Amino acid sequence: MVRFFVYGRSTCNYCVEAVRVLKNLKIEHLFFDLEQDPLEEAKQFYNRKTVPIVLKNNKRTGKVTLIGGCSDLKEYLDV
């Protein structure tokens, strides 16, 4: 079983689009609307310059894999 984590801002069009894609495909996901400081920490940790930061989480094993941003998610899901 897989779910996605999306780190970003509710005011970011790309973040909103990533969540919309997951909702439309009925894929389980959690959106984390972060303030500036925690978001900057997440960007540094995942070595990303922009948001959203999309992660795939295998619920059975706990393994988390970086997918990338909105366009990376769309490419990964072939939409």
JSON list of N, CA and C in Angstrom, two decimals:
[
{"chain": "A", "resi": 1, "resn": "MET", "atom": "N", "xyz": [0.85, -1.18, 0.00]},
{"chain": "A", "resi": 1, "resn": "MET", "atom": "CA", "xyz": [0.00, 0.00, 0.00]},
{"chain": "A", "resi": 1, "resn": "MET", "atom": "C", "xyz": [0.89, 1.24, 0.00]},
{"chain": "A", "resi": 2, "resn": "VAL", "atom": "N", "xyz": [0.56, 2.19, -0.86]},
{"chain": "A", "resi": 2, "resn": "VAL", "atom": "CA", "xyz": [1.39, 3.38, -1.05]},
{"chain": "A", "resi": 2, "resn": "VAL", "atom": "C", "xyz": [0.54, 4.62, -0.79]},
{"chain": "A", "resi": 3, "resn": "ARG", "atom": "N", "xyz": [1.18, 5.62, -0.24]},
{"chain": "A", "resi": 3, "resn": "ARG", "atom": "CA", "xyz": [0.57, 6.95, -0.12]},
{"chain": "A", "resi": 3, "resn": "ARG", "atom": "C", "xyz": [1.65, 7.97, -0.45]},
{"chain": "A", "resi": 4, "resn": "PHE", "atom": "N", "xyz": [1.22, 9.19, -0.67]},
{"chain": "A", "resi": 4, "resn": "PHE", "atom": "CA", "xyz": [2.15, 10.26, -1.01]},
{"chain": "A", "resi": 4, "resn": "PHE", "atom": "C", "xyz": [2.09, 11.35, 0.06]},
{"chain": "A", "resi": 5, "resn": "PHE", "atom": "N", "xyz": [3.24, 11.95, 0.33]},
{"chain": "A", "resi": 5, "resn": "PHE", "atom": "CA", "xyz": [3.33, 13.12, 1.18]},
{"chain": "A", "resi": 5, "resn": "PHE", "atom": "C", "xyz": [3.67, 14.29, 0.28]},
{"chain": "A", "resi": 6, "resn": "VAL", "atom": "N", "xyz": [2.98, 15.41, 0.48]},
{"chain": "A", "resi": 6, "resn": "VAL", "atom": "CA", "xyz": [3.26, 16.62, -0.29]},
{"chain": "A", "resi": 6, "resn": "VAL", "atom": "C", "xyz": [3.56, 17.73, 0.70]},
{"chain": "A", "resi": 7, "resn": "TYR", "atom": "N", "xyz": [4.79, 18.24, 0.66]},
{"chain": "A", "resi": 7, "resn": "TYR", "atom": "CA", "xyz": [5.19, 19.37, 1.49]},
{"chain": "A", "resi": 7, "resn": "TYR", "atom": "C", "xyz": [5.16, 20.62, 0.63]},
{"chain": "A", "resi": 8, "resn": "GLY", "atom": "N", "xyz": [4.50, 21.66, 1.11]},
{"chain": "A", "resi": 8, "resn": "GLY", "atom": "CA", "xyz": [4.44, 22.89, 0.34]},
{"chain": "A", "resi": 8, "resn": "GLY", "atom": "C", "xyz": [3.61, 23.94, 1.04]},
{"chain": "A", "resi": 9, "resn": "ARG", "atom": "N", "xyz": [2.97, 24.79, 0.23]},
{"chain": "A", "resi": 9, "resn": "ARG", "atom": "CA", "xyz": [2.14, 25.89, 0.72]},
{"chain": "A", "resi": 9, "resn": "ARG", "atom": "C", "xyz": [0.80, 25.84, 0.00]},
{"chain": "A", "resi": 10, "resn": "SER", "atom": "N", "xyz": [-0.25, 26.15, 0.71]},
{"chain": "A", "resi": 10, "resn": "SER", "atom": "CA", "xyz": [-1.58, 26.16, 0.10]},
{"chain": "A", "resi": 10, "resn": "SER", "atom": "C", "xyz": [-1.73, 27.33, -0.87]},
{"chain": "A", "resi": 11, "resn": "THR", "atom": "N", "xyz": [-0.81, 28.28, -0.82]},
{"chain": "A", "resi": 11, "resn": "THR", "atom": "CA", "xyz": [-0.83, 29.43, -1.73]},
{"chain": "A", "resi": 11, "resn": "THR", "atom": "C", "xyz": [0.01, 29.20, -2.99]},
{"chain": "A", "resi": 12, "resn": "CYS", "atom": "N", "xyz": [0.62, 28.04, -3.09]},
{"chain": "A", "resi": 12, "resn": "CYS", "atom": "CA", "xyz": [1.49, 27.69, -4.23]},
{"chain": "A", "resi": 12, "resn": "CYS", "atom": "C", "xyz": [0.66, 26.93, -5.28]},
{"chain": "A", "resi": 13, "resn": "ASN", "atom": "N", "xyz": [0.60, 27.47, -6.50]},
{"chain": "A", "resi": 13, "resn": "ASN", "atom": "CA", "xyz": [-0.19, 26.82, -7.56]},
{"chain": "A", "resi": 13, "resn": "ASN", "atom": "C", "xyz": [0.31, 25.42, -7.87]},
{"chain": "A", "resi": 14, "resn": "TYR", "atom": "N", "xyz": [1.61, 25.20, -7.84]},
{"chain": "A", "resi": 14, "resn": "TYR", "atom": "CA", "xyz": [2.17, 23.87, -8.14]},
{"chain": "A", "resi": 14, "resn": "TYR", "atom": "C", "xyz": [1.83, 22.87, -7.03]},
{"chain": "A", "resi": 15, "resn": "CYS", "atom": "N", "xyz": [1.82, 23.34, -5.79]},
{"chain": "A", "resi": 15, "resn": "CYS", "atom": "CA", "xyz": [1.46, 22.49, -4.66]},
{"chain": "A", "resi": 15, "resn": "CYS", "atom": "C", "xyz": [-0.01, 22.08, -4.76]},
{"chain": "A", "resi": 16, "resn": "VAL", "atom": "N", "xyz": [-0.86, 23.06, -5.06]},
{"chain": "A", "resi": 16, "resn": "VAL", "atom": "CA", "xyz": [-2.29, 22.80, -5.22]},
{"chain": "A", "resi": 16, "resn": "VAL", "atom": "C", "xyz": [-2.53, 21.84, -6.37]},
{"chain": "A", "resi": 17, "resn": "GLU", "atom": "N", "xyz": [-1.80, 22.01, -7.47]},
{"chain": "A", "resi": 17, "resn": "GLU", "atom": "CA", "xyz": [-1.93, 21.13, -8.63]},
{"chain": "A", "resi": 17, "resn": "GLU", "atom": "C", "xyz": [-1.52, 19.70, -8.29]},
{"chain": "A", "resi": 18, "resn": "ALA", "atom": "N", "xyz": [-0.43, 19.52, -7.55]},
{"chain": "A", "resi": 18, "resn": "ALA", "atom": "CA", "xyz": [0.02, 18.18, -7.16]},
{"chain": "A", "resi": 18, "resn": "ALA", "atom": "C", "xyz": [-1.05, 17.48, -6.34]},
{"chain": "A", "resi": 19, "resn": "VAL", "atom": "N", "xyz": [-1.64, 18.19, -5.40]},
{"chain": "A", "resi": 19, "resn": "VAL", "atom": "CA", "xyz": [-2.70, 17.62, -4.57]},
{"chain": "A", "resi": 19, "resn": "VAL", "atom": "C", "xyz": [-3.93, 17.30, -5.42]},
{"chain": "A", "resi": 20, "resn": "ARG", "atom": "N", "xyz": [-4.26, 18.18, -6.36]},
{"chain": "A", "resi": 20, "resn": "ARG", "atom": "CA", "xyz": [-5.41, 17.95, -7.24]},
{"chain": "A", "resi": 20, "resn": "ARG", "atom": "C", "xyz": [-5.23, 16.67, -8.06]},
{"chain": "A", "resi": 21, "resn": "VAL", "atom": "N", "xyz": [-4.02, 16.46, -8.58]},
{"chain": "A", "resi": 21, "resn": "VAL", "atom": "CA", "xyz": [-3.73, 15.26, -9.37]},
{"chain": "A", "resi": 21, "resn": "VAL", "atom": "C", "xyz": [-3.95, 14.01, -8.50]},
{"chain": "A", "resi": 22, "resn": "LEU", "atom": "N", "xyz": [-3.42, 14.03, -7.29]},
{"chain": "A", "resi": 22, "resn": "LEU", "atom": "CA", "xyz": [-3.57, 12.88, -6.41]},
{"chain": "A", "resi": 22, "resn": "LEU", "atom": "C", "xyz": [-5.04, 12.64, -6.04]},
{"chain": "A", "resi": 23, "resn": "LYS", "atom": "N", "xyz": [-5.77, 13.72, -5.77]},
{"chain": "A", "resi": 23, "resn": "LYS", "atom": "CA", "xyz": [-7.20, 13.60, -5.45]},
{"chain": "A", "resi": 23, "resn": "LYS", "atom": "C", "xyz": [-7.97, 13.02, -6.63]},
{"chain": "A", "resi": 24, "resn": "ASN", "atom": "N", "xyz": [-7.72, 13.55, -7.83]},
{"chain": "A", "resi": 24, "resn": "ASN", "atom": "CA", "xyz": [-8.43, 13.09, -9.02]},
{"chain": "A", "resi": 24, "resn": "ASN", "atom": "C", "xyz": [-8.19, 11.61, -9.30]},
{"chain": "A", "resi": 25, "resn": "LEU", "atom": "N", "xyz": [-6.98, 11.15, -8.99]},
{"chain": "A", "resi": 25, "resn": "LEU", "atom": "CA", "xyz": [-6.66, 9.73, -9.20]},
{"chain": "A", "resi": 25, "resn": "LEU", "atom": "C", "xyz": [-7.04, 8.87, -7.99]},
{"chain": "A", "resi": 26, "resn": "LYS", "atom": "N", "xyz": [-7.61, 9.52, -6.97]},
{"chain": "A", "resi": 26, "resn": "LYS", "atom": "CA", "xyz": [-8.03, 8.83, -5.75]},
{"chain": "A", "resi": 26, "resn": "LYS", "atom": "C", "xyz": [-6.86, 8.08, -5.09]},
{"chain": "A", "resi": 27, "resn": "ILE", "atom": "N", "xyz": [-5.71, 8.75, -5.06]},
{"chain": "A", "resi": 27, "resn": "ILE", "atom": "CA", "xyz": [-4.51, 8.20, -4.45]},
{"chain": "A", "resi": 27, "resn": "ILE", "atom": "C", "xyz": [-4.38, 8.79, -3.06]},
{"chain": "A", "resi": 28, "resn": "GLU", "atom": "N", "xyz": [-4.16, 7.94, -2.08]},
{"chain": "A", "resi": 28, "resn": "GLU", "atom": "CA", "xyz": [-4.02, 8.41, -0.70]},
{"chain": "A", "resi": 28, "resn": "GLU", "atom": "C", "xyz": [-2.83, 9.35, -0.59]},
{"chain": "A", "resi": 29, "resn": "HIS", "atom": "N", "xyz": [-3.05, 10.47, 0.09]},
{"chain": "A", "resi": 29, "resn": "HIS", "atom": "CA", "xyz": [-1.98, 11.45, 0.24]},
{"chain": "A", "resi": 29, "resn": "HIS", "atom": "C", "xyz": [-2.23, 12.30, 1.47]},
{"chain": "A", "resi": 30, "resn": "LEU", "atom": "N", "xyz": [-1.16, 12.91, 1.94]},
{"chain": "A", "resi": 30, "resn": "LEU", "atom": "CA", "xyz": [-1.22, 13.88, 3.03]},
{"chain": "A", "resi": 30, "resn": "LEU", "atom": "C", "xyz": [-0.52, 15.14, 2.55]},
{"chain": "A", "resi": 31, "resn": "PHE", "atom": "N", "xyz": [-1.17, 16.28, 2.75]},
{"chain": "A", "resi": 31, "resn": "PHE", "atom": "CA", "xyz": [-0.58, 17.56, 2.37]},
{"chain": "A", "resi": 31, "resn": "PHE", "atom": "C", "xyz": [-0.16, 18.30, 3.63]},
{"chain": "A", "resi": 32, "resn": "PHE", "atom": "N", "xyz": [1.08, 18.73, 3.66]},
{"chain": "A", "resi": 32, "resn": "PHE", "atom": "CA", "xyz": [1.61, 19.48, 4.80]},
{"chain": "A", "resi": 32, "resn": "PHE", "atom": "C", "xyz": [1.84, 20.92, 4.36]},
{"chain": "A", "resi": 33, "resn": "ASP", "atom": "N", "xyz": [0.97, 21.81, 4.82]},
{"chain": "A", "resi": 33, "resn": "ASP", "atom": "CA", "xyz": [1.05, 23.24, 4.50]},
{"chain": "A", "resi": 33, "resn": "ASP", "atom": "C", "xyz": [1.99, 23.87, 5.52]},
{"chain": "A", "resi": 34, "resn": "LEU", "atom": "N", "xyz": [3.24, 24.08, 5.12]},
{"chain": "A", "resi": 34, "resn": "LEU", "atom": "CA", "xyz": [4.28, 24.49, 6.05]},
{"chain": "A", "resi": 34, "resn": "LEU", "atom": "C", "xyz": [4.54, 26.00, 6.02]},
{"chain": "A", "resi": 35, "resn": "GLU", "atom": "N", "xyz": [4.90, 26.52, 7.15]},
{"chain": "A", "resi": 35, "resn": "GLU", "atom": "CA", "xyz": [5.34, 27.91, 7.25]},
{"chain": "A", "resi": 35, "resn": "GLU", "atom": "C", "xyz": [6.74, 28.01, 6.66]},
{"chain": "A", "resi": 36, "resn": "GLN", "atom": "N", "xyz": [7.23, 29.21, 6.50]},
{"chain": "A", "resi": 36, "resn": "GLN", "atom": "CA", "xyz": [8.50, 29.47, 5.81]},
{"chain": "A", "resi": 36, "resn": "GLN", "atom": "C", "xyz": [9.69, 28.70, 6.40]},
{"chain": "A", "resi": 37, "resn": "ASP", "atom": "N", "xyz": [9.92, 28.80, 7.71]},
{"chain": "A", "resi": 37, "resn": "ASP", "atom": "CA", "xyz": [11.10, 28.16, 8.30]},
{"chain": "A", "resi": 37, "resn": "ASP", "atom": "C", "xyz": [11.10, 26.64, 8.15]},
{"chain": "A", "resi": 38, "resn": "PRO", "atom": "N", "xyz": [10.02, 25.95, 8.54]},
{"chain": "A", "resi": 38, "resn": "PRO", "atom": "CA", "xyz": [10.01, 24.49, 8.35]},
{"chain": "A", "resi": 38, "resn": "PRO", "atom": "C", "xyz": [10.11, 24.10, 6.87]},
{"chain": "A", "resi": 39, "resn": "LEU", "atom": "N", "xyz": [9.51, 24.91, 6.01]},
{"chain": "A", "resi": 39, "resn": "LEU", "atom": "CA", "xyz": [9.58, 24.61, 4.58]},
{"chain": "A", "resi": 39, "resn": "LEU", "atom": "C", "xyz": [11.01, 24.73, 4.06]},
{"chain": "A", "resi": 40, "resn": "GLU", "atom": "N", "xyz": [11.73, 25.75, 4.50]},
{"chain": "A", "resi": 40, "resn": "GLU", "atom": "CA", "xyz": [13.13, 25.90, 4.10]},
{"chain": "A", "resi": 40, "resn": "GLU", "atom": "C", "xyz": [13.97, 24.73, 4.60]},
{"chain": "A", "resi": 41, "resn": "GLU", "atom": "N", "xyz": [13.68, 24.26, 5.80]},
{"chain": "A", "resi": 41, "resn": "GLU", "atom": "CA", "xyz": [14.40, 23.09, 6.33]},
{"chain": "A", "resi": 41, "resn": "GLU", "atom": "C", "xyz": [14.12, 21.85, 5.48]},
{"chain": "A", "resi": 42, "resn": "ALA", "atom": "N", "xyz": [12.87, 21.66, 5.09]},
{"chain": "A", "resi": 42, "resn": "ALA", "atom": "CA", "xyz": [12.51, 20.52, 4.24]},
{"chain": "A", "resi": 42, "resn": "ALA", "atom": "C", "xyz": [13.20, 20.62, 2.88]},
{"chain": "A", "resi": 43, "resn": "LYS", "atom": "N", "xyz": [13.24, 21.83, 2.32]},
{"chain": "A", "resi": 43, "resn": "LYS", "atom": "CA", "xyz": [13.91, 22.02, 1.02]},
{"chain": "A", "resi": 43, "resn": "LYS", "atom": "C", "xyz": [15.39, 21.69, 1.13]},
{"chain": "A", "resi": 44, "resn": "GLN", "atom": "N", "xyz": [16.02, 22.11, 2.21]},
{"chain": "A", "resi": 44, "resn": "GLN", "atom": "CA", "xyz": [17.44, 21.79, 2.40]},
{"chain": "A", "resi": 44, "resn": "GLN", "atom": "C", "xyz": [17.64, 20.29, 2.59]},
{"chain": "A", "resi": 45, "resn": "PHE", "atom": "N", "xyz": [16.80, 19.67, 3.41]},
{"chain": "A", "resi": 45, "resn": "PHE", "atom": "CA", "xyz": [16.94, 18.24, 3.70]},
{"chain": "A", "resi": 45, "resn": "PHE", "atom": "C", "xyz": [16.81, 17.40, 2.42]},
{"chain": "A", "resi": 46, "resn": "TYR", "atom": "N", "xyz": [15.84, 17.75, 1.57]},
{"chain": "A", "resi": 46, "resn": "TYR", "atom": "CA", "xyz": [15.62, 16.97, 0.34]},
{"chain": "A", "resi": 46, "resn": "TYR", "atom": "C", "xyz": [16.36, 17.55, -0.86]},
{"chain": "A", "resi": 47, "resn": "ASN", "atom": "N", "xyz": [17.20, 18.56, -0.62]},
{"chain": "A", "resi": 47, "resn": "ASN", "atom": "CA", "xyz": [18.01, 19.17, -1.67]},
{"chain": "A", "resi": 47, "resn": "ASN", "atom": "C", "xyz": [17.13, 19.66, -2.83]},
{"chain": "A", "resi": 48, "resn": "ARG", "atom": "N", "xyz": [16.07, 20.39, -2.49]},
{"chain": "A", "resi": 48, "resn": "ARG", "atom": "CA", "xyz": [15.14, 20.94, -3.47]},
{"chain": "A", "resi": 48, "resn": "ARG", "atom": "C", "xyz": [15.15, 22.45, -3.37]},
{"chain": "A", "resi": 49, "resn": "LYS", "atom": "N", "xyz": [15.02, 23.12, -4.49]},
{"chain": "A", "resi": 49, "resn": "LYS", "atom": "CA", "xyz": [14.99, 24.59, -4.50]},
{"chain": "A", "resi": 49, "resn": "LYS", "atom": "C", "xyz": [13.56, 25.11, -4.49]},
{"chain": "A", "resi": 50, "resn": "THR", "atom": "N", "xyz": [12.61, 24.29, -4.92]},
{"chain": "A", "resi": 50, "resn": "THR", "atom": "CA", "xyz": [11.23, 24.72, -5.04]},
{"chain": "A", "resi": 50, "resn": "THR", "atom": "C", "xyz": [10.29, 23.74, -4.35]},
{"chain": "A", "resi": 51, "resn": "VAL", "atom": "N", "xyz": [9.03, 24.14, -4.25]},
{"chain": "A", "resi": 51, "resn": "VAL", "atom": "CA", "xyz": [7.99, 23.27, -3.73]},
{"chain": "A", "resi": 51, "resn": "VAL", "atom": "C", "xyz": [6.96, 23.06, -4.83]},
{"chain": "A", "resi": 52, "resn": "PRO", "atom": "N", "xyz": [6.21, 22.00, -4.78]},
{"chain": "A", "resi": 52, "resn": "PRO", "atom": "CA", "xyz": [6.08, 21.07, -3.68]},
{"chain": "A", "resi": 52, "resn": "PRO", "atom": "C", "xyz": [7.24, 20.07, -3.64]},
{"chain": "A", "resi": 53, "resn": "ILE", "atom": "N", "xyz": [7.36, 19.43, -2.51]},
{"chain": "A", "resi": 53, "resn": "ILE", "atom": "CA", "xyz": [8.26, 18.30, -2.35]},
{"chain": "A", "resi": 53, "resn": "ILE", "atom": "C", "xyz": [7.35, 17.09, -2.21]},
{"chain": "A", "resi": 54, "resn": "VAL", "atom": "N", "xyz": [7.38, 16.21, -3.19]},
{"chain": "A", "resi": 54, "resn": "VAL", "atom": "CA", "xyz": [6.49, 15.05, -3.22]},
{"chain": "A", "resi": 54, "resn": "VAL", "atom": "C", "xyz": [7.29, 13.79, -2.88]},
{"chain": "A", "resi": 55, "resn": "LEU", "atom": "N", "xyz": [6.78, 13.06, -1.90]},
{"chain": "A", "resi": 55, "resn": "LEU", "atom": "CA", "xyz": [7.42, 11.82, -1.46]},
{"chain": "A", "resi": 55, "resn": "LEU", "atom": "C", "xyz": [6.44, 10.67, -1.58]},
{"chain": "A", "resi": 56, "resn": "LYS", "atom": "N", "xyz": [6.94, 9.51, -1.96]},
{"chain": "A", "resi": 56, "resn": "LYS", "atom": "CA", "xyz": [6.13, 8.29, -1.99]},
{"chain": "A", "resi": 56, "resn": "LYS", "atom": "C", "xyz": [6.47, 7.50, -0.74]},
{"chain": "A", "resi": 57, "resn": "ASN", "atom": "N", "xyz": [5.45, 7.02, -0.04]},
{"chain": "A", "resi": 57, "resn": "ASN", "atom": "CA", "xyz": [5.64, 6.28, 1.21]},
{"chain": "A", "resi": 57, "resn": "ASN", "atom": "C", "xyz": [5.01, 4.90, 1.07]},
{"chain": "A", "resi": 58, "resn": "ASN", "atom": "N", "xyz": [5.84, 3.87, 1.23]},
{"chain": "A", "resi": 58, "resn": "ASN", "atom": "CA", "xyz": [5.34, 2.50, 1.28]},
{"chain": "A", "resi": 58, "resn": "ASN", "atom": "C", "xyz": [4.87, 2.26, 2.71]},
{"chain": "A", "resi": 59, "resn": "LYS", "atom": "N", "xyz": [3.57, 2.15, 2.89]},
{"chain": "A", "resi": 59, "resn": "LYS", "atom": "CA", "xyz": [3.01, 2.03, 4.24]},
{"chain": "A", "resi": 59, "resn": "LYS", "atom": "C", "xyz": [3.40, 0.71, 4.91]},
{"chain": "A", "resi": 60, "resn": "ARG", "atom": "N", "xyz": [3.67, -0.32, 4.13]},
{"chain": "A", "resi": 60, "resn": "ARG", "atom": "CA", "xyz": [4.02, -1.62, 4.70]},
{"chain": "A", "resi": 60, "resn": "ARG", "atom": "C", "xyz": [5.44, -1.61, 5.25]},
{"chain": "A", "resi": 61, "resn": "THR", "atom": "N", "xyz": [6.39, -1.04, 4.48]},
{"chain": "A", "resi": 61, "resn": "THR", "atom": "CA", "xyz": [7.79, -1.07, 4.89]},
{"chain": "A", "resi": 61, "resn": "THR", "atom": "C", "xyz": [8.23, 0.22, 5.58]},
{"chain": "A", "resi": 62, "resn": "GLY", "atom": "N", "xyz": [7.49, 1.30, 5.36]},
{"chain": "A", "resi": 62, "resn": "GLY", "atom": "CA", "xyz": [7.87, 2.60, 5.90]},
{"chain": "A", "resi": 62, "resn": "GLY", "atom": "C", "xyz": [8.85, 3.36, 5.01]},
{"chain": "A", "resi": 63, "resn": "LYS", "atom": "N", "xyz": [9.30, 2.74, 3.93]},
{"chain": "A", "resi": 63, "resn": "LYS", "atom": "CA", "xyz": [10.27, 3.38, 3.05]},
{"chain": "A", "resi": 63, "resn": "LYS", "atom": "C", "xyz": [9.66, 4.61, 2.38]},
{"chain": "A", "resi": 64, "resn": "VAL", "atom": "N", "xyz": [10.43, 5.70, 2.37]},
{"chain": "A", "resi": 64, "resn": "VAL", "atom": "CA", "xyz": [10.01, 6.95, 1.75]},
{"chain": "A", "resi": 64, "resn": "VAL", "atom": "C", "xyz": [10.98, 7.27, 0.60]},
{"chain": "A", "resi": 65, "resn": "THR", "atom": "N", "xyz": [10.41, 7.57, -0.57]},
{"chain": "A", "resi": 65, "resn": "THR", "atom": "CA", "xyz": [11.19, 7.85, -1.76]},
{"chain": "A", "resi": 65, "resn": "THR", "atom": "C", "xyz": [10.82, 9.23, -2.29]},
{"chain": "A", "resi": 66, "resn": "LEU", "atom": "N", "xyz": [11.83, 10.04, -2.58]},
{"chain": "A", "resi": 66, "resn": "LEU", "atom": "CA", "xyz": [11.59, 11.36, -3.16]},
{"chain": "A", "resi": 66, "resn": "LEU", "atom": "C", "xyz": [11.15, 11.20, -4.61]},
{"chain": "A", "resi": 67, "resn": "ILE", "atom": "N", "xyz": [10.00, 11.79, -4.95]},
{"chain": "A", "resi": 67, "resn": "ILE", "atom": "CA", "xyz": [9.52, 11.82, -6.34]},
{"chain": "A", "resi": 67, "resn": "ILE", "atom": "C", "xyz": [10.01, 13.09, -7.00]},
{"chain": "A", "resi": 68, "resn": "GLY", "atom": "N", "xyz": [9.89, 14.22, -6.30]},
{"chain": "A", "resi": 68, "resn": "GLY", "atom": "CA", "xyz": [10.33, 15.51, -6.84]},
{"chain": "A", "resi": 68, "resn": "GLY", "atom": "C", "xyz": [9.25, 16.55, -6.66]},
{"chain": "A", "resi": 69, "resn": "GLY", "atom": "N", "xyz": [9.00, 17.33, -7.73]},
{"chain": "A", "resi": 69, "resn": "GLY", "atom": "CA", "xyz": [7.98, 18.37, -7.69]},
{"chain": "A", "resi": 69, "resn": "GLY", "atom": "C", "xyz": [6.72, 17.95, -8.42]},
{"chain": "A", "resi": 70, "resn": "CYS", "atom": "N", "xyz": [5.91, 18.92, -8.76]},
{"chain": "A", "resi": 70, "resn": "CYS", "atom": "CA", "xyz": [4.63, 18.66, -9.41]},
{"chain": "A", "resi": 70, "resn": "CYS", "atom": "C", "xyz": [4.81, 17.98, -10.76]},
{"chain": "A", "resi": 71, "resn": "SER", "atom": "N", "xyz": [5.69, 18.50, -11.60]},
{"chain": "A", "resi": 71, "resn": "SER", "atom": "CA", "xyz": [5.89, 17.90, -12.92]},
{"chain": "A", "resi": 71, "resn": "SER", "atom": "C", "xyz": [6.49, 16.50, -12.80]},
{"chain": "A", "resi": 72, "resn": "ASP", "atom": "N", "xyz": [7.35, 16.28, -11.80]},
{"chain": "A", "resi": 72, "resn": "ASP", "atom": "CA", "xyz": [7.90, 14.95, -11.57]},
{"chain": "A", "resi": 72, "resn": "ASP", "atom": "C", "xyz": [6.80, 13.97, -11.17]},
{"chain": "A", "resi": 73, "resn": "LEU", "atom": "N", "xyz": [5.87, 14.44, -10.33]},
{"chain": "A", "resi": 73, "resn": "LEU", "atom": "CA", "xyz": [4.75, 13.60, -9.90]},
{"chain": "A", "resi": 73, "resn": "LEU", "atom": "C", "xyz": [3.90, 13.21, -11.10]},
{"chain": "A", "resi": 74, "resn": "LYS", "atom": "N", "xyz": [3.59, 14.20, -11.95]},
{"chain": "A", "resi": 74, "resn": "LYS", "atom": "CA", "xyz": [2.77, 13.91, -13.13]},
{"chain": "A", "resi": 74, "resn": "LYS", "atom": "C", "xyz": [3.46, 12.91, -14.04]},
{"chain": "A", "resi": 75, "resn": "GLU", "atom": "N", "xyz": [4.76, 13.08, -14.21]},
{"chain": "A", "resi": 75, "resn": "GLU", "atom": "CA", "xyz": [5.51, 12.13, -15.03]},
{"chain": "A", "resi": 75, "resn": "GLU", "atom": "C", "xyz": [5.51, 10.75, -14.39]},
{"chain": "A", "resi": 76, "resn": "TYR", "atom": "N", "xyz": [5.71, 10.68, -13.09]},
{"chain": "A", "resi": 76, "resn": "TYR", "atom": "CA", "xyz": [5.73, 9.41, -12.37]},
{"chain": "A", "resi": 76, "resn": "TYR", "atom": "C", "xyz": [4.39, 8.68, -12.50]},
{"chain": "A", "resi": 77, "resn": "LEU", "atom": "N", "xyz": [3.29, 9.46, -12.42]},
{"chain": "A", "resi": 77, "resn": "LEU", "atom": "CA", "xyz": [1.95, 8.86, -12.50]},
{"chain": "A", "resi": 77, "resn": "LEU", "atom": "C", "xyz": [1.44, 8.76, -13.93]},
{"chain": "A", "resi": 78, "resn": "ASP", "atom": "N", "xyz": [2.23, 9.27, -14.89]},
{"chain": "A", "resi": 78, "resn": "ASP", "atom": "CA", "xyz": [1.90, 9.23, -16.33]},
{"chain": "A", "resi": 78, "resn": "ASP", "atom": "C", "xyz": [0.57, 9.94, -16.61]},
{"chain": "A", "resi": 79, "resn": "VAL", "atom": "N", "xyz": [0.46, 11.17, -16.07]},
{"chain": "A", "resi": 79, "resn": "VAL", "atom": "CA", "xyz": [-0.74, 11.99, -16.34]},
{"chain": "A", "resi": 79, "resn": "VAL", "atom": "C", "xyz": [-0.36, 13.29, -16.99]}
]
